[in-house]
Amino acid sequence: MKRILFAGLAIAVSLTVGVNGGTAQAESPTSRATASSLSLPEPTGRHPVGMTTLHLRDESRADPWVPSEDRELMVSLWYPATKRSAAPAPYMTAAESAEYTASMGLGLPPDLFTTVTTHATLGAEPVRVRGGLPLVVLSPGFGMPRATLSGLAEELAGRGYAVAGIGHNYEAHGIGFPDGRTTPCVACENPDFPRVGAVRAEDVSFVLDELTGTFTGEPPAGSTPGKRGPLIDERRIAMVGHSAGGFSTIPAMLGDARIRAAVNMDGNFRFPNDTPLNRPVLMLGKPSHVPGGQDPSWDETWGELTGWKRWLSVDRTDHLSFTDLAPLAEQLGRPLQELDGDRVDTLTRAYVGAFVDTHLRGSDARLLDGPSARFPEVRFHQP
């Protein structure tokens, strides 16, 4: 039995943890930040962006990290809207921001992430498209909040996609639920990354079941009267993940044929690389993620990809560069990488957008054909 619940303002928050080497290490955009106004880069699409938040409970599955409980997820759903509503979507609530910053242990202002201005509005009427909208599922890094992929989500929603950002329960420090609970990162106490990938694959399939089944345009239980969710085209679904969310794309695709294409943003492939996969995959990483580099899992995975594939690295970037933390840290005067934060945000949006346009819409996105004078920082690899 599955139940879908509505949580109008809940946004999951966690300690930012980069999983790129053999251990989980806490990271932060700044150690001496002051609470000043921060803003996500504006989306470039033609549509206003709507956003709602879903609380999903799978009563048929025990939580893998806390087996005494059912598996629960918080999901942020962004979508193209007919017009903006009067309620701006928050990046994090005050309590969530306080938990996030406190978990870092760096003396950051507790309300720092409440100051982030987003470009989505809550409960806006969704655009209706015959056959439904293509869907992009976002999965964040291990221990990281789904909020850290909000800029990419807004960009894709403004370009006509429904975007579901998953908060994987007990895999982040401080996921907030509508009943007031805040759950810790139980999985962080003893990381088992292959298991994380397997759990996230199940989470993604469950979310797809809900979004293409229960949530097909009819108002969810408890939602605002008259507000309807976007219709989803289950024939056009892609998954994009950062770090642990990135390496989870492969087990998710192997377990669910509905996922037509996927992007791994700088995640080590922590799963057995022995099953061929004949669906499109984009591998997008920092400079060390190159053929013959420090992470042999990328070479191993590349050999098992038998369909359309691209391997790109971006000069002067780091592990967290493919998240909102790149532009936000730049605004705080504490850049994460040598490359300008807005610049890396722009190219991340461009290449991920070109990928989903190509494989969910059949567009001729020449940006993926080879090196571009627009983005000389991006290197194409053909091992």
mmCIF file of C-alpha atoms in Angstrom:
data_model
loop_
_atom_site.group_PDB
_atom_site.id
_atom_site.type_symbol
_atom_site.label_atom_id
_atom_site.label_comp_id
_atom_site.label_asym_id
_atom_site.label_seq_id
_atom_site.Cartn_x
_atom_site.Cartn_y
_atom_site.Cartn_z
ATOM 1 C CA MET A 1 0.000 0.000 0.000
ATOM 2 C CA LYS A 2 1.252 3.470 -0.906
ATOM 3 C CA ARG A 3 0.136 6.846 0.339
ATOM 4 C CA ILE A 4 0.848 10.329 -0.953
ATOM 5 C CA LEU A 5 0.677 13.305 1.381
ATOM 6 C CA PHE A 6 0.980 17.031 0.746
ATOM 7 C CA ALA A 7 3.379 19.384 2.522
ATOM 8 C CA GLY A 8 3.090 22.877 1.145
ATOM 9 C CA LEU A 9 6.241 24.525 2.468
ATOM 10 C CA ALA A 10 8.509 21.712 3.635
ATOM 11 C CA ILE A 11 12.007 21.687 2.144
ATOM 12 C CA ALA A 12 14.606 19.101 3.161
ATOM 13 C CA VAL A 13 17.878 20.334 4.584
ATOM 14 C CA SER A 14 21.086 18.519 5.357
ATOM 15 C CA LEU A 15 24.735 18.914 6.094
ATOM 16 C CA THR A 16 26.627 19.331 2.849
ATOM 17 C CA VAL A 17 28.711 16.202 2.482
ATOM 18 C CA GLY A 18 30.793 15.446 -0.601
ATOM 19 C CA VAL A 19 31.185 11.777 -1.406
ATOM 20 C CA ASN A 20 33.993 11.690 -3.913
ATOM 21 C CA GLY A 21 36.746 9.720 -2.236
ATOM 22 C CA GLY A 22 36.713 6.822 0.157
ATOM 23 C CA THR A 23 35.127 8.728 3.052
ATOM 24 C CA ALA A 24 32.247 11.106 3.642
ATOM 25 C CA GLN A 25 33.693 14.537 4.420
ATOM 26 C CA ALA A 26 31.781 17.600 5.565
ATOM 27 C CA GLU A 27 32.183 20.550 3.256
ATOM 28 C CA SER A 28 30.954 24.129 3.349
ATOM 29 C CA PRO A 29 30.872 27.059 0.921
ATOM 30 C CA THR A 30 32.356 29.353 3.555
ATOM 31 C CA SER A 31 33.708 29.358 7.083
ATOM 32 C CA ARG A 32 33.217 33.075 7.746
ATOM 33 C CA ALA A 33 29.919 33.924 6.072
ATOM 34 C CA THR A 34 27.583 36.662 7.195
ATOM 35 C CA ALA A 35 23.839 36.451 6.794
ATOM 36 C CA SER A 36 23.302 38.544 3.695
ATOM 37 C CA SER A 37 20.882 38.189 0.833
ATOM 38 C CA LEU A 38 21.752 35.369 -1.535
ATOM 39 C CA SER A 39 20.078 34.512 -4.821
ATOM 40 C CA LEU A 40 19.979 31.657 -7.282
ATOM 41 C CA PRO A 41 20.837 32.615 -10.861
ATOM 42 C CA GLU A 42 17.681 33.315 -12.846
ATOM 43 C CA PRO A 43 16.310 30.582 -15.104
ATOM 44 C CA THR A 44 16.511 31.313 -18.818
ATOM 45 C CA GLY A 45 13.342 29.519 -19.974
ATOM 46 C CA ARG A 46 10.202 31.236 -21.192
ATOM 47 C CA HIS A 47 7.893 29.810 -18.517
ATOM 48 C CA PRO A 48 7.353 31.061 -14.978
ATOM 49 C CA VAL A 49 8.252 28.322 -12.498
ATOM 50 C CA GLY A 50 5.815 26.780 -10.034
ATOM 51 C CA MET A 51 6.772 24.581 -7.127
ATOM 52 C CA THR A 52 5.059 22.323 -4.618
ATOM 53 C CA THR A 53 6.298 19.851 -2.023
ATOM 54 C CA LEU A 54 5.163 16.267 -1.582
ATOM 55 C CA HIS A 55 5.464 13.938 1.392
ATOM 56 C CA LEU A 56 5.452 10.357 0.115
ATOM 57 C CA ARG A 57 5.152 7.239 2.255
ATOM 58 C CA ASP A 58 5.626 3.703 0.958
ATOM 59 C CA GLU A 59 3.808 1.520 3.467
ATOM 60 C CA SER A 60 4.923 -1.628 1.646
ATOM 61 C CA ARG A 61 8.632 -0.981 2.287
ATOM 62 C CA ALA A 62 10.517 -0.685 5.561
ATOM 63 C CA ASP A 63 13.070 2.103 5.745
ATOM 64 C CA PRO A 64 16.489 0.521 5.083
ATOM 65 C CA TRP A 65 18.239 2.707 7.662
ATOM 66 C CA VAL A 66 15.505 2.638 10.351
ATOM 67 C CA PRO A 67 13.640 -0.650 9.733
ATOM 68 C CA SER A 68 10.997 0.070 12.372
ATOM 69 C CA GLU A 69 9.554 2.763 10.093
ATOM 70 C CA ASP A 70 7.996 2.858 6.644
ATOM 71 C CA ARG A 71 10.111 4.428 3.917
ATOM 72 C CA GLU A 72 9.234 8.125 3.603
ATOM 73 C CA LEU A 73 10.493 10.734 1.166
ATOM 74 C CA MET A 74 10.191 14.479 0.780
ATOM 75 C CA VAL A 75 9.955 15.556 -2.857
ATOM 76 C CA SER A 76 10.121 19.066 -4.289
ATOM 77 C CA LEU A 77 8.253 19.308 -7.577
ATOM 78 C CA TRP A 78 9.052 22.189 -9.931
ATOM 79 C CA TYR A 79 7.094 22.728 -13.146
ATOM 80 C CA PRO A 80 6.317 25.300 -15.873
ATOM 81 C CA ALA A 81 3.459 27.527 -14.725
ATOM 82 C CA THR A 82 0.936 29.683 -16.575
ATOM 83 C CA LYS A 83 1.827 32.608 -14.272
ATOM 84 C CA ARG A 84 3.515 33.261 -10.961
ATOM 85 C CA SER A 85 1.605 32.998 -7.695
ATOM 86 C CA ALA A 86 1.919 35.488 -4.860
ATOM 87 C CA ALA A 87 3.953 33.099 -2.654
ATOM 88 C CA PRO A 88 7.700 32.826 -3.339
ATOM 89 C CA ALA A 89 9.120 29.338 -2.816
ATOM 90 C CA PRO A 90 11.574 29.269 0.102
ATOM 91 C CA TYR A 91 15.005 27.731 -0.267
ATOM 92 C CA MET A 92 15.000 26.498 3.330
ATOM 93 C CA THR A 93 12.876 27.293 6.357
ATOM 94 C CA ALA A 94 14.450 28.903 9.424
ATOM 95 C CA ALA A 95 14.535 25.634 11.356
ATOM 96 C CA GLU A 96 16.037 23.755 8.424
ATOM 97 C CA SER A 97 18.683 26.394 7.806
ATOM 98 C CA ALA A 98 19.607 26.356 11.497
ATOM 99 C CA GLU A 99 19.998 22.562 11.430
ATOM 100 C CA TYR A 100 22.020 22.676 8.220
ATOM 101 C CA THR A 101 24.471 25.317 9.411
ATOM 102 C CA ALA A 102 24.800 23.849 12.914
ATOM 103 C CA SER A 103 25.666 20.445 11.455
ATOM 104 C CA MET A 104 28.637 22.001 9.671
ATOM 105 C CA GLY A 105 30.141 23.124 12.967
ATOM 106 C CA LEU A 106 31.684 26.213 11.367
ATOM 107 C CA GLY A 107 29.890 29.004 13.184
ATOM 108 C CA LEU A 108 27.732 29.975 10.220
ATOM 109 C CA PRO A 109 24.715 32.227 10.849
ATOM 110 C CA PRO A 110 21.777 29.881 11.503
ATOM 111 C CA ASP A 111 19.472 31.767 9.129
ATOM 112 C CA LEU A 112 22.000 31.945 6.286
ATOM 113 C CA PHE A 113 20.093 29.742 3.825
ATOM 114 C CA THR A 114 16.742 31.373 4.530
ATOM 115 C CA THR A 115 18.058 34.428 2.707
ATOM 116 C CA VAL A 116 18.432 32.597 -0.616
ATOM 117 C CA THR A 117 16.032 34.047 -3.175
ATOM 118 C CA THR A 118 14.498 31.494 -5.518
ATOM 119 C CA HIS A 119 12.608 32.140 -8.754
ATOM 120 C CA ALA A 120 9.748 29.668 -8.236
ATOM 121 C CA THR A 121 6.405 30.382 -6.602
ATOM 122 C CA LEU A 122 4.280 28.022 -4.551
ATOM 123 C CA GLY A 123 1.087 26.508 -5.926
ATOM 124 C CA ALA A 124 1.151 28.291 -9.290
ATOM 125 C CA GLU A 125 -1.179 26.804 -11.905
ATOM 126 C CA PRO A 126 0.833 24.372 -14.078
ATOM 127 C CA VAL A 127 1.051 24.554 -17.839
ATOM 128 C CA ARG A 128 -1.077 21.870 -19.493
ATOM 129 C CA VAL A 129 0.501 19.961 -22.366
ATOM 130 C CA ARG A 130 -1.246 17.271 -24.359
ATOM 131 C CA GLY A 131 0.357 13.972 -23.422
ATOM 132 C CA GLY A 132 2.019 15.424 -20.335
ATOM 133 C CA LEU A 133 5.340 17.035 -19.483
ATOM 134 C CA PRO A 134 8.700 15.301 -19.727
ATOM 135 C CA LEU A 135 10.051 14.585 -16.235
ATOM 136 C CA VAL A 136 13.571 14.964 -14.831
ATOM 137 C CA VAL A 137 14.259 13.326 -11.458
ATOM 138 C CA LEU A 138 17.022 14.926 -9.367
ATOM 139 C CA SER A 139 18.952 13.049 -6.667
ATOM 140 C CA PRO A 140 21.396 15.034 -4.476
ATOM 141 C CA GLY A 141 24.748 14.052 -3.026
ATOM 142 C CA PHE A 142 25.082 11.813 0.030
ATOM 143 C CA GLY A 143 24.181 13.832 3.118
ATOM 144 C CA MET A 144 23.217 16.838 0.992
ATOM 145 C CA PRO A 145 19.821 18.552 0.820
ATOM 146 C CA ARG A 146 17.782 18.375 -2.352
ATOM 147 C CA ALA A 147 17.625 22.175 -2.102
ATOM 148 C CA THR A 148 21.207 22.332 -3.418
ATOM 149 C CA LEU A 149 19.943 21.407 -6.899
ATOM 150 C CA SER A 150 17.185 24.053 -6.939
ATOM 151 C CA GLY A 151 18.858 26.267 -9.537
ATOM 152 C CA LEU A 152 19.105 23.444 -12.065
ATOM 153 C CA ALA A 153 15.515 22.449 -11.250
ATOM 154 C CA GLU A 154 14.221 25.967 -11.882
ATOM 155 C CA GLU A 155 16.163 26.157 -15.127
ATOM 156 C CA LEU A 156 14.666 22.933 -16.465
ATOM 157 C CA ALA A 157 11.148 23.800 -15.266
ATOM 158 C CA GLY A 158 11.330 27.166 -17.004
ATOM 159 C CA ARG A 159 12.227 25.284 -20.185
ATOM 160 C CA GLY A 160 9.123 23.108 -19.960
ATOM 161 C CA TYR A 161 10.074 20.138 -17.792
ATOM 162 C CA ALA A 162 8.532 18.780 -14.622
ATOM 163 C CA VAL A 163 11.369 18.273 -12.144
ATOM 164 C CA ALA A 164 11.218 16.105 -9.018
ATOM 165 C CA GLY A 165 13.969 16.645 -6.440
ATOM 166 C CA ILE A 166 14.075 13.726 -3.996
ATOM 167 C CA GLY A 167 14.965 14.068 -0.315
ATOM 168 C CA HIS A 168 16.084 10.535 0.580
ATOM 169 C CA ASN A 169 15.162 10.056 4.235
ATOM 170 C CA TYR A 170 17.950 9.345 6.748
ATOM 171 C CA GLU A 171 20.533 10.046 4.034
ATOM 172 C CA ALA A 172 20.759 13.761 4.864
ATOM 173 C CA HIS A 173 21.276 15.732 8.046
ATOM 174 C CA GLY A 174 17.938 17.288 8.892
ATOM 175 C CA ILE A 175 15.144 16.416 6.463
ATOM 176 C CA GLY A 176 12.051 18.223 7.683
ATOM 177 C CA PHE A 177 8.584 16.658 7.528
ATOM 178 C CA PRO A 178 5.189 18.389 7.690
ATOM 179 C CA ASP A 179 4.401 16.996 11.152
ATOM 180 C CA GLY A 180 7.419 18.816 12.597
ATOM 181 C CA ARG A 181 9.883 15.922 12.622
ATOM 182 C CA THR A 182 13.469 16.480 11.537
ATOM 183 C CA THR A 183 15.361 13.291 10.734
ATOM 184 C CA PRO A 184 19.149 12.869 10.998
ATOM 185 C CA CYS A 185 21.528 11.230 8.542
ATOM 186 C CA VAL A 186 21.535 7.732 9.982
ATOM 187 C CA ALA A 187 23.243 6.355 6.865
ATOM 188 C CA CYS A 188 26.131 8.787 7.382
ATOM 189 C CA GLU A 189 27.156 7.018 10.592
ATOM 190 C CA ASN A 190 28.489 4.034 8.663
ATOM 191 C CA PRO A 191 28.349 4.736 4.915
ATOM 192 C CA ASP A 192 27.560 1.767 2.689
ATOM 193 C CA PHE A 193 27.640 3.330 -0.754
ATOM 194 C CA PRO A 194 26.560 0.334 -2.876
ATOM 195 C CA ARG A 195 23.558 0.035 -0.562
ATOM 196 C CA VAL A 196 22.875 3.764 -0.939
ATOM 197 C CA GLY A 197 22.738 3.301 -4.705
ATOM 198 C CA ALA A 198 20.354 0.357 -4.396
ATOM 199 C CA VAL A 199 18.096 2.228 -1.957
ATOM 200 C CA ARG A 200 17.959 5.292 -4.165
ATOM 201 C CA ALA A 201 17.064 3.162 -7.161
ATOM 202 C CA GLU A 202 14.041 1.908 -5.207
ATOM 203 C CA ASP A 203 13.219 5.446 -4.092
ATOM 204 C CA VAL A 204 13.237 6.711 -7.661
ATOM 205 C CA SER A 205 10.957 3.922 -8.875
ATOM 206 C CA PHE A 206 8.540 4.641 -6.037
ATOM 207 C CA VAL A 207 8.491 8.356 -6.894
ATOM 208 C CA LEU A 208 7.846 7.510 -10.551
ATOM 209 C CA ASP A 209 4.979 5.241 -9.533
ATOM 210 C CA GLU A 210 3.436 8.118 -7.569
ATOM 211 C CA LEU A 211 3.988 10.853 -10.139
ATOM 212 C CA THR A 212 2.760 8.813 -13.086
ATOM 213 C CA GLY A 213 -0.012 7.083 -11.132
ATOM 214 C CA THR A 214 -1.594 8.885 -8.198
ATOM 215 C CA PHE A 215 -0.314 12.328 -9.142
ATOM 216 C CA THR A 216 -1.563 12.668 -12.710
ATOM 217 C CA GLY A 217 -3.187 16.052 -12.548
ATOM 218 C CA GLU A 218 -5.755 15.347 -9.836
ATOM 219 C CA PRO A 219 -5.354 17.280 -6.590
ATOM 220 C CA PRO A 220 -3.435 15.247 -3.976
ATOM 221 C CA ALA A 221 -5.127 14.732 -0.628
ATOM 222 C CA GLY A 222 -4.841 17.873 1.463
ATOM 223 C CA SER A 223 -3.760 20.153 -1.372
ATOM 224 C CA THR A 224 -5.108 23.628 -1.920
ATOM 225 C CA PRO A 225 -8.515 23.455 -3.666
ATOM 226 C CA GLY A 226 -8.218 24.205 -7.346
ATOM 227 C CA LYS A 227 -4.476 23.553 -7.503
ATOM 228 C CA ARG A 228 -3.581 20.601 -9.664
ATOM 229 C CA GLY A 229 -0.277 18.903 -10.283
ATOM 230 C CA PRO A 230 1.354 18.778 -13.704
ATOM 231 C CA LEU A 231 0.554 15.876 -15.962
ATOM 232 C CA ILE A 232 3.618 13.660 -16.489
ATOM 233 C CA ASP A 233 4.500 11.841 -19.704
ATOM 234 C CA GLU A 234 5.886 8.535 -18.426
ATOM 235 C CA ARG A 235 7.453 7.848 -21.824
ATOM 236 C CA ARG A 236 9.869 10.774 -21.329
ATOM 237 C CA ILE A 237 11.742 10.462 -18.038
ATOM 238 C CA ALA A 238 15.394 11.174 -17.229
ATOM 239 C CA MET A 239 17.402 11.104 -14.015
ATOM 240 C CA VAL A 240 20.136 13.577 -13.049
ATOM 241 C CA GLY A 241 22.201 13.175 -9.899
ATOM 242 C CA HIS A 242 25.143 14.738 -8.118
ATOM 243 C CA SER A 243 27.724 12.622 -6.272
ATOM 244 C CA ALA A 244 25.765 9.740 -4.655
ATOM 245 C CA GLY A 245 22.765 10.808 -6.702
ATOM 246 C CA GLY A 246 24.977 10.552 -9.772
ATOM 247 C CA PHE A 247 26.257 7.046 -9.132
ATOM 248 C CA SER A 248 22.707 5.976 -8.253
ATOM 249 C CA THR A 249 21.592 6.670 -11.819
ATOM 250 C CA ILE A 250 23.000 3.389 -13.116
ATOM 251 C CA PRO A 251 21.284 1.020 -10.647
ATOM 252 C CA ALA A 252 18.125 3.105 -11.064
ATOM 253 C CA MET A 253 18.214 2.677 -14.854
ATOM 254 C CA LEU A 254 19.025 -1.012 -14.617
ATOM 255 C CA GLY A 255 16.057 -1.478 -12.283
ATOM 256 C CA ASP A 256 13.500 0.705 -14.055
ATOM 257 C CA ALA A 257 13.078 0.825 -17.823
ATOM 258 C CA ARG A 258 11.042 4.048 -17.534
ATOM 259 C CA ILE A 259 14.252 6.025 -17.007
ATOM 260 C CA ARG A 260 15.305 6.693 -20.580
ATOM 261 C CA ALA A 261 18.509 8.640 -19.936
ATOM 262 C CA ALA A 262 20.713 9.816 -17.073
ATOM 263 C CA VAL A 263 23.427 12.279 -16.034
ATOM 264 C CA ASN A 264 26.051 11.618 -13.374
ATOM 265 C CA MET A 265 27.540 14.864 -12.046
ATOM 266 C CA ASP A 266 30.873 13.970 -10.444
ATOM 267 C CA GLY A 267 29.831 10.848 -8.549
ATOM 268 C CA ASN A 268 32.109 7.845 -8.144
ATOM 269 C CA PHE A 269 30.312 4.780 -9.527
ATOM 270 C CA ARG A 270 30.031 2.772 -6.310
ATOM 271 C CA PHE A 271 28.346 -0.359 -7.664
ATOM 272 C CA PRO A 272 29.449 -3.442 -9.678
ATOM 273 C CA ASN A 273 30.314 -2.222 -13.173
ATOM 274 C CA ASP A 274 29.533 -5.500 -14.904
ATOM 275 C CA THR A 275 26.090 -5.001 -16.476
ATOM 276 C CA PRO A 276 25.866 -3.457 -19.953
ATOM 277 C CA LEU A 277 23.440 -0.550 -20.278
ATOM 278 C CA ASN A 278 22.091 0.480 -23.669
ATOM 279 C CA ARG A 279 20.578 3.859 -22.751
ATOM 280 C CA PRO A 280 22.009 7.390 -22.991
ATOM 281 C CA VAL A 281 24.353 8.486 -20.196
ATOM 282 C CA LEU A 282 26.269 11.736 -19.705
ATOM 283 C CA MET A 283 29.236 11.673 -17.321
ATOM 284 C CA LEU A 284 30.094 15.230 -16.249
ATOM 285 C CA GLY A 285 32.894 15.777 -13.741
ATOM 286 C CA LYS A 286 35.746 17.792 -12.311
ATOM 287 C CA PRO A 287 39.248 17.733 -13.892
ATOM 288 C CA SER A 288 40.367 14.556 -12.109
ATOM 289 C CA HIS A 289 37.452 12.613 -13.606
ATOM 290 C CA VAL A 290 39.226 11.819 -16.852
ATOM 291 C CA PRO A 291 40.191 8.560 -18.549
ATOM 292 C CA GLY A 292 42.941 6.890 -16.561
ATOM 293 C CA GLY A 293 42.388 9.338 -13.704
ATOM 294 C CA GLN A 294 42.079 8.878 -9.959
ATOM 295 C CA ASP A 295 38.691 7.178 -10.170
ATOM 296 C CA PRO A 296 38.834 3.915 -12.166
ATOM 297 C CA SER A 297 35.076 3.414 -11.767
ATOM 298 C CA TRP A 298 34.470 5.958 -14.523
ATOM 299 C CA ASP A 299 36.641 3.946 -16.947
ATOM 300 C CA GLU A 300 34.900 0.725 -15.913
ATOM 301 C CA THR A 301 31.440 2.215 -16.304
ATOM 302 C CA TRP A 302 32.282 3.778 -19.665
ATOM 303 C CA GLY A 303 33.092 0.323 -21.003
ATOM 304 C CA GLU A 304 29.697 -1.002 -19.941
ATOM 305 C CA LEU A 305 27.726 1.794 -21.631
ATOM 306 C CA THR A 306 26.698 0.409 -25.004
ATOM 307 C CA GLY A 307 24.352 3.196 -26.114
ATOM 308 C CA TRP A 308 24.715 6.959 -26.663
ATOM 309 C CA LYS A 309 27.312 8.296 -24.215
ATOM 310 C CA ARG A 310 29.460 11.339 -23.490
ATOM 311 C CA TRP A 311 32.308 11.829 -21.021
ATOM 312 C CA LEU A 312 32.980 15.473 -20.150
ATOM 313 C CA SER A 313 35.250 17.130 -17.606
ATOM 314 C CA VAL A 314 35.247 20.806 -16.672
ATOM 315 C CA ASP A 315 38.493 22.674 -16.011
ATOM 316 C CA ARG A 316 38.992 24.520 -12.684
ATOM 317 C CA THR A 317 36.020 22.914 -10.951
ATOM 318 C CA ASP A 318 35.635 20.796 -7.818
ATOM 319 C CA HIS A 319 33.213 18.217 -6.495
ATOM 320 C CA LEU A 320 30.513 20.649 -5.312
ATOM 321 C CA SER A 321 30.796 22.898 -8.366
ATOM 322 C CA PHE A 322 27.780 21.277 -10.049
ATOM 323 C CA THR A 323 25.376 22.371 -7.293
ATOM 324 C CA ASP A 324 23.894 25.685 -6.122
ATOM 325 C CA LEU A 325 26.820 26.028 -3.741
ATOM 326 C CA ALA A 326 29.027 27.244 -6.592
ATOM 327 C CA PRO A 327 27.144 30.528 -7.266
ATOM 328 C CA LEU A 328 26.078 30.957 -3.619
ATOM 329 C CA ALA A 329 29.615 30.596 -2.303
ATOM 330 C CA GLU A 330 30.794 33.086 -4.923
ATOM 331 C CA GLN A 331 28.261 35.611 -3.601
ATOM 332 C CA LEU A 332 29.599 35.032 -0.090
ATOM 333 C CA GLY A 333 33.126 35.769 -1.231
ATOM 334 C CA ARG A 334 34.290 32.192 -0.574
ATOM 335 C CA PRO A 335 34.424 30.472 -3.995
ATOM 336 C CA LEU A 336 34.484 26.682 -4.099
ATOM 337 C CA GLN A 337 36.630 26.428 -7.195
ATOM 338 C CA GLU A 338 38.915 28.467 -9.426
ATOM 339 C CA LEU A 339 36.268 28.824 -12.136
ATOM 340 C CA ASP A 340 33.724 31.581 -11.455
ATOM 341 C CA GLY A 341 30.676 30.196 -9.644
ATOM 342 C CA ASP A 342 28.131 31.729 -12.025
ATOM 343 C CA ARG A 343 30.137 30.458 -14.984
ATOM 344 C CA VAL A 344 30.155 26.844 -13.819
ATOM 345 C CA ASP A 345 26.449 27.140 -13.001
ATOM 346 C CA THR A 346 25.775 28.395 -16.534
ATOM 347 C CA LEU A 347 27.629 25.563 -18.217
ATOM 348 C CA THR A 348 26.076 22.920 -15.948
ATOM 349 C CA ARG A 349 22.618 24.147 -16.906
ATOM 350 C CA ALA A 350 23.621 24.286 -20.578
ATOM 351 C CA TYR A 351 24.974 20.740 -20.842
ATOM 352 C CA VAL A 352 22.319 19.067 -18.693
ATOM 353 C CA GLY A 353 19.645 20.999 -20.579
ATOM 354 C CA ALA A 354 21.107 19.962 -23.942
ATOM 355 C CA PHE A 355 21.185 16.330 -22.787
ATOM 356 C CA VAL A 356 17.550 16.144 -21.722
ATOM 357 C CA ASP A 357 16.457 18.131 -24.787
ATOM 358 C CA THR A 358 18.224 15.571 -26.962
ATOM 359 C CA HIS A 359 16.905 12.440 -25.294
ATOM 360 C CA LEU A 360 13.470 13.470 -24.059
ATOM 361 C CA ARG A 361 12.483 15.864 -26.845
ATOM 362 C CA GLY A 362 14.502 14.650 -29.805
ATOM 363 C CA SER A 363 16.145 18.045 -30.268
ATOM 364 C CA ASP A 364 19.379 18.433 -32.199
ATOM 365 C CA ALA A 365 21.552 19.764 -29.349
ATOM 366 C CA ARG A 366 24.866 20.281 -31.106
ATOM 367 C CA LEU A 367 26.481 21.325 -27.851
ATOM 368 C CA LEU A 368 26.969 17.616 -27.145
ATOM 369 C CA ASP A 369 28.637 16.881 -30.487
ATOM 370 C CA GLY A 370 32.075 18.078 -29.415
ATOM 371 C CA PRO A 371 34.116 20.959 -27.969
ATOM 372 C CA SER A 372 32.413 24.362 -28.109
ATOM 373 C CA ALA A 373 33.910 27.832 -28.381
ATOM 374 C CA ARG A 374 31.169 28.945 -25.946
ATOM 375 C CA PHE A 375 32.516 26.668 -23.238
ATOM 376 C CA PRO A 376 36.265 26.115 -23.703
ATOM 377 C CA GLU A 377 36.451 24.839 -20.090
ATOM 378 C CA VAL A 378 34.563 21.686 -21.091
ATOM 379 C CA ARG A 379 36.679 18.810 -22.395
ATOM 380 C CA PHE A 380 35.293 15.825 -24.316
ATOM 381 C CA HIS A 381 36.916 12.412 -23.744
ATOM 382 C CA GLN A 382 36.865 9.332 -25.971
ATOM 383 C CA PRO A 383 38.883 6.602 -24.209
#
